[in-house]
Amino acid sequence: MKRVFWLGVGVVAGVALSRKATETARQATPAGLASNLGDAVRELAGAVGSFGAEVRAGMNEREQELHDMVEERTGMPAPRADGRHAAPRPRRARRAEG
């Protein structure tokens, strides 16, 4: 009975090592390396994209804080980056020419 047990353990270990060796050999081929590189590039692109989104969100938040600060200190709405104002500006009275 002991011999059958150890035979089974040997077969299982042999199959596991064979599969691991086959997978390692596949990854060492040019196609396997390209696949690994492609996965790494996709992961890097996703990380860069999410970092950019976080930076833009932080910039927008800070810009809003600055606009609020300018409006609070001057009483006038601050112009936006696109040249528009948050609210209409009060009109100045024209001086009479003469």
Coordinates of N, CA, C and O in Angstrom, one line a residue:
M1 N 0.8 -1.2 0.0 CA 0.0 0.0 0.0 C 0.9 1.3 0.0 O 0.5 2.2 -0.6
K2 N 2.0 1.2 0.7 CA 2.9 2.3 0.8 C 3.4 2.7 -0.6 O 3.6 3.8 -1.0
R3 N 3.7 1.6 -1.4 CA 4.3 1.8 -2.7 C 3.3 2.5 -3.6 O 3.7 3.4 -4.4
V4 N 2.0 2.2 -3.5 CA 1.0 2.8 -4.4 C 0.8 4.3 -4.0 O 0.7 5.1 -4.8
F5 N 0.9 4.6 -2.7 CA 0.8 5.9 -2.2 C 1.9 6.8 -2.8 O 1.7 7.9 -3.3
W6 N 3.2 6.3 -2.7 CA 4.3 7.0 -3.1 C 4.3 7.1 -4.6 O 4.8 8.1 -5.2
L7 N 3.8 6.1 -5.3 CA 3.7 6.2 -6.8 C 2.7 7.3 -7.1 O 3.0 8.1 -8.0
G8 N 1.6 7.4 -6.4 CA 0.6 8.5 -6.7 C 1.2 9.9 -6.4 O 1.0 10.8 -7.2
V9 N 2.0 10.0 -5.3 CA 2.6 11.3 -5.0 C 3.6 11.6 -6.1 O 3.7 12.8 -6.5
G10 N 4.3 10.7 -6.6 CA 5.3 10.9 -7.6 C 4.7 11.4 -8.9 O 5.1 12.3 -9.6
V11 N 3.5 10.7 -9.3 CA 2.8 11.1 -10.5 C 2.3 12.5 -10.4 O 2.4 13.3 -11.3
V12 N 1.7 12.8 -9.3 CA 1.1 14.2 -9.1 C 2.2 15.2 -9.1 O 2.1 16.3 -9.8
A13 N 3.3 15.0 -8.4 CA 4.5 15.9 -8.5 C 5.0 16.0 -9.9 O 5.4 17.1 -10.3
G14 N 5.1 14.9 -10.6 CA 5.6 15.0 -12.0 C 4.7 15.8 -12.9 O 5.2 16.6 -13.7
V15 N 3.4 15.6 -12.8 CA 2.5 16.4 -13.6 C 2.6 17.9 -13.2 O 2.6 18.7 -14.1
A16 N 2.6 18.2 -12.0 CA 2.7 19.6 -11.5 C 4.0 20.3 -12.0 O 4.0 21.4 -12.6
L17 N 5.1 19.6 -11.9 CA 6.4 20.1 -12.4 C 6.4 20.2 -13.9 O 7.0 21.2 -14.4
S18 N 5.8 19.3 -14.6 CA 5.8 19.3 -16.0 C 5.0 20.5 -16.5 O 5.4 21.2 -17.4
R19 N 3.8 20.8 -15.9 CA 3.0 21.9 -16.3 C 3.7 23.2 -16.0 O 3.7 24.2 -16.8
K20 N 4.4 23.3 -14.8 CA 5.1 24.5 -14.5 C 6.2 24.8 -15.5 O 6.5 25.9 -15.9
A21 N 7.0 23.7 -15.8 CA 8.1 23.8 -16.8 C 7.6 24.3 -18.2 O 8.2 25.1 -18.8
T22 N 6.4 23.7 -18.6 CA 5.8 24.1 -19.9 C 5.4 25.6 -19.9 O 5.7 26.3 -20.9
E23 N 4.8 26.0 -18.8 CA 4.4 27.4 -18.7 C 5.6 28.4 -18.7 O 5.6 29.4 -19.4
T24 N 6.6 28.0 -18.0 CA 7.9 28.8 -18.0 C 8.5 28.9 -19.3 O 8.9 29.9 -19.8
A25 N 8.5 27.8 -20.0 CA 9.1 27.7 -21.4 C 8.3 28.6 -22.3 O 8.8 29.2 -23.2
R26 N 6.9 28.5 -22.2 CA 6.1 29.3 -23.1 C 6.3 30.8 -22.8 O 6.3 31.6 -23.8
Q27 N 6.5 31.2 -21.6 CA 6.8 32.6 -21.3 C 8.1 33.1 -21.8 O 8.3 34.3 -22.0
A28 N 9.0 32.2 -22.0 CA 10.4 32.5 -22.5 C 10.4 32.7 -24.0 O 11.4 33.2 -24.6
T29 N 9.3 32.3 -24.7 CA 9.3 32.5 -26.2 C 9.0 33.9 -26.5 O 8.5 34.7 -25.7
P30 N 9.3 34.3 -27.7 CA 9.0 35.7 -28.1 C 7.5 36.1 -28.0 O 7.2 37.2 -27.5
A31 N 6.6 35.2 -28.3 CA 5.2 35.5 -28.1 C 4.8 35.6 -26.6 O 4.0 36.5 -26.3
G32 N 5.4 34.8 -25.8 CA 5.2 34.9 -24.4 C 5.7 36.2 -23.8 O 5.1 36.9 -23.0
L33 N 6.9 36.6 -24.2 CA 7.5 37.9 -23.8 C 6.6 39.1 -24.3 O 6.4 40.0 -23.5
A34 N 6.2 39.0 -25.5 CA 5.3 40.1 -26.0 C 4.0 40.2 -25.3 O 3.6 41.3 -25.0
S35 N 3.5 39.0 -24.9 CA 2.2 39.0 -24.1 C 2.5 39.7 -22.7 O 1.7 40.5 -22.3
N36 N 3.6 39.3 -22.1 CA 3.9 39.9 -20.8 C 4.1 41.4 -20.9 O 3.7 42.2 -20.1
L37 N 4.8 41.8 -22.0 CA 5.1 43.2 -22.2 C 3.8 44.0 -22.5 O 3.6 45.1 -21.9
G38 N 3.0 43.4 -23.3 CA 1.7 44.0 -23.6 C 0.8 44.2 -22.3 O 0.2 45.3 -22.1
D39 N 0.8 43.2 -21.4 CA 0.1 43.3 -20.2 C 0.7 44.4 -19.3 O 0.0 45.2 -18.7
A40 N 2.0 44.5 -19.3 CA 2.7 45.6 -18.5 C 2.4 46.9 -19.0 O 2.1 47.9 -18.2
V41 N 2.4 47.1 -20.3 CA 2.1 48.4 -20.9 C 0.6 48.8 -20.6 O 0.4 50.0 -20.3
R42 N -0.3 47.9 -20.7 CA -1.7 48.2 -20.5 C -1.9 48.6 -19.0 O -2.6 49.5 -18.7
E43 N -1.2 47.9 -18.1 CA -1.3 48.3 -16.7 C -0.7 49.7 -16.4 O -1.3 50.5 -15.7
L44 N 0.4 49.9 -17.1 CA 1.1 51.3 -16.9 C 0.2 52.4 -17.5 O 0.0 53.4 -16.9
A45 N -0.4 52.1 -18.6 CA -1.3 53.1 -19.3 C -2.5 53.4 -18.4 O -3.0 54.5 -18.2
G46 N -3.1 52.3 -17.8 CA -4.2 52.5 -16.8 C -3.8 53.3 -15.6 O -4.5 54.2 -15.2
A47 N -2.6 53.1 -15.1 CA -2.1 53.8 -13.9 C -1.9 55.3 -14.3 O -2.2 56.2 -13.5
V48 N -1.3 55.5 -15.5 CA -1.0 56.9 -15.9 C -2.4 57.6 -16.1 O -2.5 58.8 -15.8
G49 N -3.3 56.9 -16.7 CA -4.6 57.6 -16.9 C -5.3 57.9 -15.6 O -5.9 59.0 -15.5
S50 N -5.3 57.1 -14.7 CA -6.0 57.4 -13.4 C -5.2 58.5 -12.7 O -5.8 59.3 -12.0
F51 N -3.9 58.5 -12.8 CA -3.1 59.6 -12.2 C -3.5 60.9 -12.8 O -3.7 61.9 -12.1
G52 N -3.6 60.9 -14.1 CA -4.0 62.2 -14.8 C -5.4 62.6 -14.4 O -5.6 63.8 -14.2
A53 N -6.3 61.7 -14.3 CA -7.6 62.1 -13.8 C -7.6 62.7 -12.4 O -8.3 63.6 -12.1
E54 N -6.8 62.1 -11.5 CA -6.7 62.6 -10.2 C -6.1 64.0 -10.2 O -6.5 64.9 -9.4
V55 N -5.1 64.2 -11.0 CA -4.4 65.5 -11.1 C -5.4 66.6 -11.6 O -5.5 67.7 -11.1
R56 N -6.2 66.2 -12.7 CA -7.2 67.1 -13.2 C -8.2 67.5 -12.2 O -8.7 68.6 -12.1
A57 N -8.7 66.5 -11.4 CA -9.7 66.7 -10.4 C -9.1 67.7 -9.3 O -9.8 68.6 -8.9
G58 N -7.9 67.5 -8.9 CA -7.2 68.3 -8.0 C -7.1 69.7 -8.5 O -7.3 70.7 -7.8
M59 N -6.7 69.9 -9.8 CA -6.6 71.2 -10.4 C -7.9 71.9 -10.4 O -8.0 73.1 -10.1
N60 N -9.0 71.2 -10.8 CA -10.3 71.8 -10.8 C -10.7 72.3 -9.4 O -11.3 73.4 -9.3
E61 N -10.5 71.4 -8.4 CA -10.8 71.8 -7.1 C -10.0 73.0 -6.6 O -10.6 74.0 -6.0
R62 N -8.8 73.1 -6.9 CA -7.9 74.2 -6.5 C -8.4 75.5 -7.2 O -8.4 76.6 -6.7
E63 N -8.7 75.3 -8.5 CA -9.1 76.5 -9.3 C -10.4 77.1 -8.7 O -10.6 78.3 -8.6
Q64 N -11.3 76.2 -8.3 CA -12.6 76.6 -7.7 C -12.3 77.4 -6.4 O -12.9 78.4 -6.1
E65 N -11.3 76.8 -5.6 CA -11.0 77.5 -4.3 C -10.4 78.9 -4.6 O -10.8 79.9 -3.9
L66 N -9.6 79.0 -5.6 CA -9.0 80.3 -6.0 C -10.1 81.3 -6.5 O -10.0 82.5 -6.1
H67 N -11.0 80.8 -7.3 CA -12.1 81.6 -7.8 C -12.9 82.1 -6.6 O -13.3 83.3 -6.6
D68 N -13.2 81.3 -5.7 CA -14.0 81.7 -4.5 C -13.3 82.7 -3.7 O -13.9 83.7 -3.2
M69 N -11.9 82.5 -3.6 CA -11.2 83.5 -2.8 C -11.1 84.8 -3.5 O -11.3 85.9 -2.8
V70 N -11.0 84.9 -4.8 CA -10.9 86.1 -5.5 C -12.3 86.8 -5.4 O -12.4 88.0 -5.1
E71 N -13.4 86.0 -5.5 CA -14.7 86.6 -5.5 C -15.0 87.2 -4.1 O -15.6 88.2 -3.9
E72 N -14.5 86.4 -3.0 CA -14.7 86.9 -1.7 C -14.0 88.2 -1.4 O -14.5 89.1 -0.7
R73 N -12.8 88.3 -1.9 CA -11.9 89.4 -1.6 C -12.3 90.7 -2.4 O -12.2 91.8 -2.0
T74 N -12.7 90.4 -3.7 CA -13.0 91.6 -4.5 C -14.5 91.9 -4.7 O -14.9 93.0 -5.1
G75 N -15.3 90.9 -4.4 CA -16.8 91.1 -4.6 C -17.2 90.9 -6.0 O -18.3 91.1 -6.4
M76 N -16.2 90.6 -6.9 CA -16.5 90.5 -8.4 C -16.2 89.0 -8.7 O -15.3 88.4 -8.2
P77 N -17.0 88.5 -9.6 CA -16.8 87.1 -10.0 C -15.5 87.0 -10.8 O -15.2 87.9 -11.7
A78 N -14.7 86.0 -10.6 CA -13.4 85.9 -11.3 C -13.6 85.2 -12.6 O -14.5 84.4 -12.8
P79 N -12.9 85.7 -13.6 CA -13.0 85.1 -15.0 C -12.6 83.6 -14.9 O -11.6 83.2 -14.2
R80 N -13.2 82.8 -15.7 CA -12.8 81.4 -15.9 C -11.7 81.2 -16.9 O -11.4 82.2 -17.6
A81 N -11.2 80.1 -17.0 CA -10.0 79.8 -17.9 C -10.4 80.0 -19.3 O -9.6 80.4 -20.2
D82 N -11.7 79.8 -19.6 CA -12.2 79.9 -21.0 C -12.6 81.4 -21.3 O -13.1 81.7 -22.4
G83 N -12.3 82.3 -20.4 CA -12.6 83.7 -20.7 C -14.0 84.2 -20.2 O -14.3 85.3 -20.3
R84 N -14.8 83.2 -19.9 CA -16.2 83.6 -19.4 C -16.2 83.9 -17.9 O -15.3 83.5 -17.2
H85 N -17.2 84.5 -17.5 CA -17.3 84.8 -16.1 C -18.4 83.9 -15.5 O -19.3 83.4 -16.1
A86 N -18.2 83.6 -14.2 CA -19.2 82.7 -13.5 C -20.6 83.4 -13.4 O -21.6 82.7 -13.5
A87 N -20.6 84.7 -13.3 CA -21.9 85.4 -13.2 C -21.7 86.7 -14.0 O -20.6 87.2 -14.2
P88 N -22.8 87.3 -14.5 CA -22.6 88.6 -15.3 C -22.0 89.7 -14.4 O -22.3 89.8 -13.2
R89 N -21.1 90.5 -15.0 CA -20.5 91.6 -14.3 C -21.4 92.7 -14.2 O -22.2 93.0 -15.1
P90 N -21.3 93.5 -13.1 CA -22.2 94.7 -13.1 C -21.7 95.7 -14.1 O -20.5 95.9 -14.3
R91 N -22.6 96.4 -14.7 CA -22.3 97.4 -15.7 C -21.8 98.7 -15.1 O -22.4 99.2 -14.1
R92 N -20.9 99.3 -15.7 CA -20.4 100.7 -15.3 C -21.2 101.7 -16.0 O -21.6 101.5 -17.2
A93 N -21.4 102.8 -15.3 CA -22.2 103.9 -15.9 C -21.2 104.6 -16.9 O -20.0 104.8 -16.6
R94 N -21.7 105.0 -18.1 CA -20.9 105.7 -19.1 C -20.8 107.1 -18.7 O -21.7 107.7 -18.3
R95 N -19.6 107.7 -18.9 CA -19.4 109.1 -18.6 C -19.9 109.9 -19.8 O -19.7 109.4 -21.0
A96 N -20.4 111.0 -19.6 CA -20.9 111.8 -20.7 C -19.7 112.5 -21.4 O -18.8 113.0 -20.7
E97 N -19.6 112.3 -22.7 CA -18.5 112.9 -23.4 C -18.9 114.4 -23.7 O -20.0 114.7 -24.0
G98 N -17.9 115.2 -23.6 CA -18.3 116.6 -23.9 C -17.2 117.5 -23.9 O -16.2 117.8 -23.8

